[in-house]
mmCIF file of C-alpha atoms in Angstrom:
data_model
loop_
_atom_site.group_PDB
_atom_site.id
_atom_site.type_symbol
_atom_site.label_atom_id
_atom_site.label_comp_id
_atom_site.label_asym_id
_atom_site.label_seq_id
_atom_site.Cartn_x
_atom_site.Cartn_y
_atom_site.Cartn_z
ATOM 1 C CA MET A 1 232.885 94.914 112.831
ATOM 2 C CA ASP A 2 233.457 92.200 115.450
ATOM 3 C CA ARG A 3 230.641 92.407 117.028
ATOM 4 C CA LYS A 4 227.922 92.513 114.135
ATOM 5 C CA ILE A 5 230.133 89.515 113.189
ATOM 6 C CA VAL A 6 229.482 87.620 116.503
ATOM 7 C CA LEU A 7 226.132 88.728 116.389
ATOM 8 C CA HIS A 8 225.646 87.212 111.969
ATOM 9 C CA GLU A 9 228.167 84.045 113.064
ATOM 10 C CA ASP A 10 224.551 81.640 113.707
ATOM 11 C CA ALA A 11 223.548 82.961 110.622
ATOM 12 C CA ARG A 12 225.839 82.090 108.967
ATOM 13 C CA LYS A 13 226.679 78.828 110.282
ATOM 14 C CA GLU A 14 222.918 77.509 109.043
ATOM 15 C CA ILE A 15 223.738 79.225 105.612
ATOM 16 C CA GLY A 16 227.161 77.018 105.217
ATOM 17 C CA LYS A 17 224.646 74.206 106.318
ATOM 18 C CA ALA A 18 222.202 74.735 103.839
ATOM 19 C CA LEU A 19 224.199 75.125 101.402
ATOM 20 C CA LYS A 20 225.911 71.538 102.062
ATOM 21 C CA GLN A 21 222.868 69.673 101.926
ATOM 22 C CA ARG A 22 222.451 71.301 98.499
ATOM 23 C CA GLU A 23 225.536 70.385 96.917
ATOM 24 C CA ARG A 24 224.145 66.554 98.733
ATOM 25 C CA HIS A 25 221.116 66.513 97.413
ATOM 26 C CA GLN A 26 221.980 68.065 93.672
ATOM 27 C CA ASP A 27 223.264 65.349 92.569
ATOM 28 C CA HIS A 28 220.189 63.256 92.741
ATOM 29 C CA TRP A 29 217.834 65.646 91.986
ATOM 30 C CA ALA A 30 219.586 66.173 88.921
ATOM 31 C CA ALA A 31 219.270 62.330 87.974
ATOM 32 C CA VAL A 32 215.488 62.822 88.716
ATOM 33 C CA HIS A 33 216.118 66.142 87.054
ATOM 34 C CA ASP A 34 217.186 63.549 83.214
ATOM 35 C CA LEU A 35 213.985 61.200 84.222
ATOM 36 C CA TYR A 36 211.680 63.747 84.099
ATOM 37 C CA THR A 37 212.914 65.550 81.020
ATOM 38 C CA CYS A 38 213.193 62.509 78.993
ATOM 39 C CA CYS A 39 210.030 60.290 80.012
ATOM 40 C CA ALA A 40 208.195 64.300 79.179
ATOM 41 C CA GLY A 41 210.084 63.871 75.695
ATOM 42 C CA GLN A 42 211.590 67.110 76.160
ATOM 43 C CA THR A 43 215.244 65.670 75.554
ATOM 44 C CA ALA A 44 217.342 68.149 73.350
ATOM 45 C CA GLY A 45 218.554 66.568 70.226
ATOM 46 C CA SER A 46 217.197 65.587 66.480
ATOM 47 C CA ARG A 47 213.719 64.967 65.980
ATOM 48 C CA ARG A 48 214.018 61.537 67.643
ATOM 49 C CA ALA A 49 214.009 62.787 70.712
ATOM 50 C CA LYS A 50 210.430 63.995 70.921
ATOM 51 C CA LEU A 51 209.076 61.134 72.526
ATOM 52 C CA THR A 52 207.222 61.203 76.015
ATOM 53 C CA PHE A 53 206.630 57.701 77.692
ATOM 54 C CA GLU A 54 203.279 57.603 77.167
ATOM 55 C CA ALA A 55 204.061 57.991 73.599
ATOM 56 C CA TYR A 56 206.626 55.319 73.739
ATOM 57 C CA VAL A 57 204.172 52.552 75.431
ATOM 58 C CA GLN A 58 201.431 54.125 72.228
ATOM 59 C CA GLN A 59 204.130 53.043 69.654
ATOM 60 C CA TYR A 60 204.805 49.659 70.809
ATOM 61 C CA TYR A 61 200.445 48.587 71.002
ATOM 62 C CA PHE A 62 200.378 50.846 67.696
ATOM 63 C CA LYS A 63 202.961 49.017 65.656
ATOM 64 C CA GLN A 64 201.235 45.910 66.571
ATOM 65 C CA VAL A 65 198.272 47.193 65.255
ATOM 66 C CA VAL A 66 199.453 48.223 62.296
ATOM 67 C CA THR A 67 201.156 45.282 61.748
ATOM 68 C CA ALA A 68 197.058 43.605 62.004
ATOM 69 C CA ALA A 69 196.410 45.923 59.811
ATOM 70 C CA ASN A 70 198.272 45.473 56.543
ATOM 71 C CA LEU A 71 197.571 41.857 56.852
ATOM 72 C CA ARG A 72 193.273 43.107 56.023
ATOM 73 C CA LEU A 73 195.222 45.805 53.074
ATOM 74 C CA LYS A 74 196.964 43.332 51.381
ATOM 75 C CA VAL A 75 193.365 41.659 50.945
ATOM 76 C CA LEU A 76 191.252 45.995 50.668
ATOM 77 C CA THR A 77 194.253 46.361 48.021
ATOM 78 C CA ASP A 78 195.055 43.583 46.688
ATOM 79 C CA GLY A 79 198.042 44.124 47.499
ATOM 80 C CA MET A 80 199.204 47.665 46.355
ATOM 81 C CA PHE A 81 199.382 49.744 49.777
ATOM 82 C CA HIS A 82 201.800 48.876 52.725
ATOM 83 C CA LEU A 83 201.767 50.465 56.280
ATOM 84 C CA ARG A 84 204.692 51.821 57.913
ATOM 85 C CA CYS A 85 205.056 53.843 61.241
ATOM 86 C CA LYS A 86 207.171 56.903 60.440
ATOM 87 C CA GLU A 87 210.726 57.124 63.280
ATOM 88 C CA GLU A 88 210.709 60.735 62.971
ATOM 89 C CA ALA A 89 207.926 62.765 63.639
ATOM 90 C CA GLU A 90 206.199 65.408 61.272
ATOM 91 C CA ASP A 91 207.473 68.331 62.796
ATOM 92 C CA ARG A 92 208.490 69.752 66.296
ATOM 93 C CA VAL A 93 204.970 69.204 67.454
ATOM 94 C CA HIS A 94 204.209 65.694 66.841
ATOM 95 C CA GLN A 95 205.107 62.945 68.032
ATOM 96 C CA SER A 96 207.238 61.081 66.796
ATOM 97 C CA GLY A 97 206.428 57.087 65.782
ATOM 98 C CA LEU A 98 202.548 57.853 65.498
ATOM 99 C CA ASP A 99 202.630 58.460 61.573
ATOM 100 C CA LEU A 100 202.183 56.787 58.982
ATOM 101 C CA ASP A 101 203.821 56.260 55.930
ATOM 102 C CA VAL A 102 202.139 54.256 53.001
ATOM 103 C CA HIS A 103 203.890 51.702 50.433
ATOM 104 C CA ASP A 104 202.440 52.239 46.312
ATOM 105 C CA SER A 105 203.182 49.621 44.976
ATOM 106 C CA SER A 106 202.296 50.821 41.885
ATOM 107 C CA THR A 107 205.285 53.134 42.195
ATOM 108 C CA GLY A 108 207.720 51.474 44.157
ATOM 109 C CA GLN A 109 208.177 54.511 46.726
ATOM 110 C CA TRP A 110 206.744 55.038 49.953
ATOM 111 C CA ARG A 111 204.953 58.452 50.619
ATOM 112 C CA ASP A 112 203.122 60.380 54.116
ATOM 113 C CA VAL A 113 199.549 58.816 54.320
ATOM 114 C CA SER A 114 197.713 61.967 53.799
ATOM 115 C CA THR A 115 198.056 61.607 49.659
ATOM 116 C CA LEU A 116 195.707 58.878 50.512
ATOM 117 C CA SER A 117 192.754 59.210 48.470
ATOM 118 C CA GLY A 118 189.272 59.133 49.888
ATOM 119 C CA GLY A 119 188.386 55.547 49.051
ATOM 120 C CA GLU A 120 192.023 54.676 49.620
ATOM 121 C CA SER A 121 191.823 56.487 52.792
ATOM 122 C CA PHE A 122 188.766 54.261 53.851
ATOM 123 C CA LEU A 123 190.284 51.525 53.311
ATOM 124 C CA ALA A 124 193.460 52.120 55.385
ATOM 125 C CA SER A 125 191.178 53.811 58.177
ATOM 126 C CA LEU A 126 188.992 50.385 57.587
ATOM 127 C CA ALA A 127 192.333 47.941 57.834
ATOM 128 C CA LEU A 128 193.678 49.835 60.600
ATOM 129 C CA ALA A 129 190.111 49.502 62.853
ATOM 130 C CA LEU A 130 189.859 46.132 62.258
ATOM 131 C CA GLY A 131 193.841 45.437 63.186
ATOM 132 C CA LEU A 132 192.829 47.316 66.252
ATOM 133 C CA SER A 133 189.869 44.593 67.218
ATOM 134 C CA ASP A 134 192.475 41.548 66.421
ATOM 135 C CA VAL A 135 195.511 43.227 68.484
ATOM 136 C CA VAL A 136 192.418 43.386 71.652
ATOM 137 C CA GLN A 137 191.748 40.008 70.770
ATOM 138 C CA GLY A 138 194.646 38.795 70.417
ATOM 139 C CA GLN A 139 196.109 40.471 73.888
ATOM 140 C CA SER A 140 193.046 39.669 76.360
ATOM 141 C CA GLY A 141 191.544 36.446 76.001
ATOM 142 C CA ALA A 142 187.793 37.726 77.510
ATOM 143 C CA ILE A 143 187.302 39.993 75.391
ATOM 144 C CA ARG A 144 185.608 39.202 72.164
ATOM 145 C CA MET A 145 184.847 41.573 69.301
ATOM 146 C CA GLU A 146 181.250 40.539 69.253
ATOM 147 C CA ALA A 147 179.033 43.793 67.446
ATOM 148 C CA MET A 148 181.203 46.361 64.317
ATOM 149 C CA PHE A 149 179.692 49.459 62.783
ATOM 150 C CA ILE A 150 180.605 50.957 60.352
ATOM 151 C CA ASP A 151 179.387 54.611 58.975
ATOM 152 C CA GLU A 152 179.533 55.624 55.837
ATOM 153 C CA GLY A 153 182.692 55.624 53.285
ATOM 154 C CA PHE A 154 181.820 52.897 50.538
ATOM 155 C CA GLY A 155 180.097 55.595 48.709
ATOM 156 C CA THR A 156 184.149 56.251 48.143
ATOM 157 C CA LEU A 157 185.550 52.801 46.710
ATOM 158 C CA ASP A 158 184.772 51.504 43.248
ATOM 159 C CA ASP A 159 183.723 47.791 42.122
ATOM 160 C CA ASN A 160 186.542 45.906 43.084
ATOM 161 C CA ALA A 161 187.283 47.904 46.636
ATOM 162 C CA LEU A 162 183.508 47.823 47.113
ATOM 163 C CA ARG A 163 183.753 43.662 46.745
ATOM 164 C CA ASN A 164 186.856 43.289 48.701
ATOM 165 C CA SER A 165 185.632 44.907 51.463
ATOM 166 C CA LEU A 166 182.401 43.402 51.523
ATOM 167 C CA ARG A 167 184.314 39.931 51.732
ATOM 168 C CA VAL A 168 186.455 40.337 54.376
ATOM 169 C CA LEU A 169 183.907 41.558 56.495
ATOM 170 C CA ASP A 170 182.410 38.516 55.481
ATOM 171 C CA ASP A 171 185.076 36.821 56.880
ATOM 172 C CA LEU A 172 185.116 38.588 59.487
ATOM 173 C CA ALA A 173 181.126 37.529 60.963
ATOM 174 C CA ASP A 174 181.749 34.510 60.353
ATOM 175 C CA GLY A 175 178.381 33.622 61.173
ATOM 176 C CA LYS A 176 179.348 34.516 64.556
ATOM 177 C CA ARG A 177 179.305 38.438 64.988
ATOM 178 C CA LEU A 178 176.529 41.219 63.668
ATOM 179 C CA VAL A 179 178.835 43.431 61.258
ATOM 180 C CA GLY A 180 176.558 46.660 60.606
ATOM 181 C CA ILE A 181 176.951 49.080 57.890
ATOM 182 C CA ILE A 182 175.515 52.259 57.667
ATOM 183 C CA SER A 183 175.190 53.428 54.445
ATOM 184 C CA HIS A 184 173.222 55.271 51.332
ATOM 185 C CA VAL A 185 174.931 53.420 48.408
ATOM 186 C CA HIS A 186 172.427 51.874 46.546
ATOM 187 C CA GLU A 187 175.045 49.354 45.353
ATOM 188 C CA LEU A 188 175.482 47.782 48.700
ATOM 189 C CA GLU A 189 171.139 46.687 48.332
ATOM 190 C CA GLU A 190 171.993 43.720 46.152
ATOM 191 C CA LYS A 191 175.043 42.509 47.613
ATOM 192 C CA ILE A 192 173.936 42.622 51.857
ATOM 193 C CA ASP A 193 170.663 39.884 52.930
ATOM 194 C CA LYS A 194 169.691 41.073 56.106
ATOM 195 C CA GLN A 195 168.399 45.168 56.138
ATOM 196 C CA ILE A 196 167.129 47.651 58.061
ATOM 197 C CA VAL A 197 165.998 50.309 55.444
ATOM 198 C CA VAL A 198 165.110 53.447 56.734
ATOM 199 C CA SER A 199 162.764 55.793 54.539
ATOM 200 C CA LYS A 200 161.363 59.563 54.514
ATOM 201 C CA THR A 201 157.790 59.662 54.296
ATOM 202 C CA PRO A 202 154.755 62.910 54.657
ATOM 203 C CA LYS A 203 154.715 61.858 58.381
ATOM 204 C CA GLY A 204 158.189 61.152 58.977
ATOM 205 C CA SER A 205 160.611 58.466 58.988
ATOM 206 C CA GLN A 206 159.589 54.791 58.618
ATOM 207 C CA VAL A 207 161.213 51.681 59.213
ATOM 208 C CA ARG A 208 161.068 47.844 58.060
ATOM 209 C CA VAL A 209 163.106 45.045 57.995
ATOM 210 C CA VAL A 210 164.199 43.514 54.922
ATOM 211 C CA VAL A 211 165.583 39.592 54.938
#
């Protein structure tokens, strides 16, 4: 037995050294692991814990976009709607801070943006797009949005919302930017003076410019 102990003494010493090294590094790697789980949004606890570092950065800029969008949405809806970021995720699958609520001044209540009608959703989306444009131009002096194209959506608007939307887009253009609207709504023909009209014919589509 003593002979076996002598034969394995070197192995015992090496194992002892490895254990001591593991103990020395354990506290360091515990801190690294905690930092990783925090940045990955895997921290256990409340629903608000699901927030990755990437989503945190997105949320920082998204709030600025929402603030700018509310200025546009106020005009588009005559002050009826106001957006805000949800502080808690809809569920454990979604990231917190990236969902939206909307305040309806007609009821005085906050509700999820998914409850908006088709026309209301279009106005909210348009406001967010314009808000994003405002934030990008405001933070990047060398970047200027020279053109914007909007594909459909106007057919869901009533006369007042359509009038407000065109007024906002006209102010946005201000004679210096190109704002293009792709639509089949005939009411827009009377309100937009410069048009590219695409018509179907038996020989194929024809394009004509109306000024």
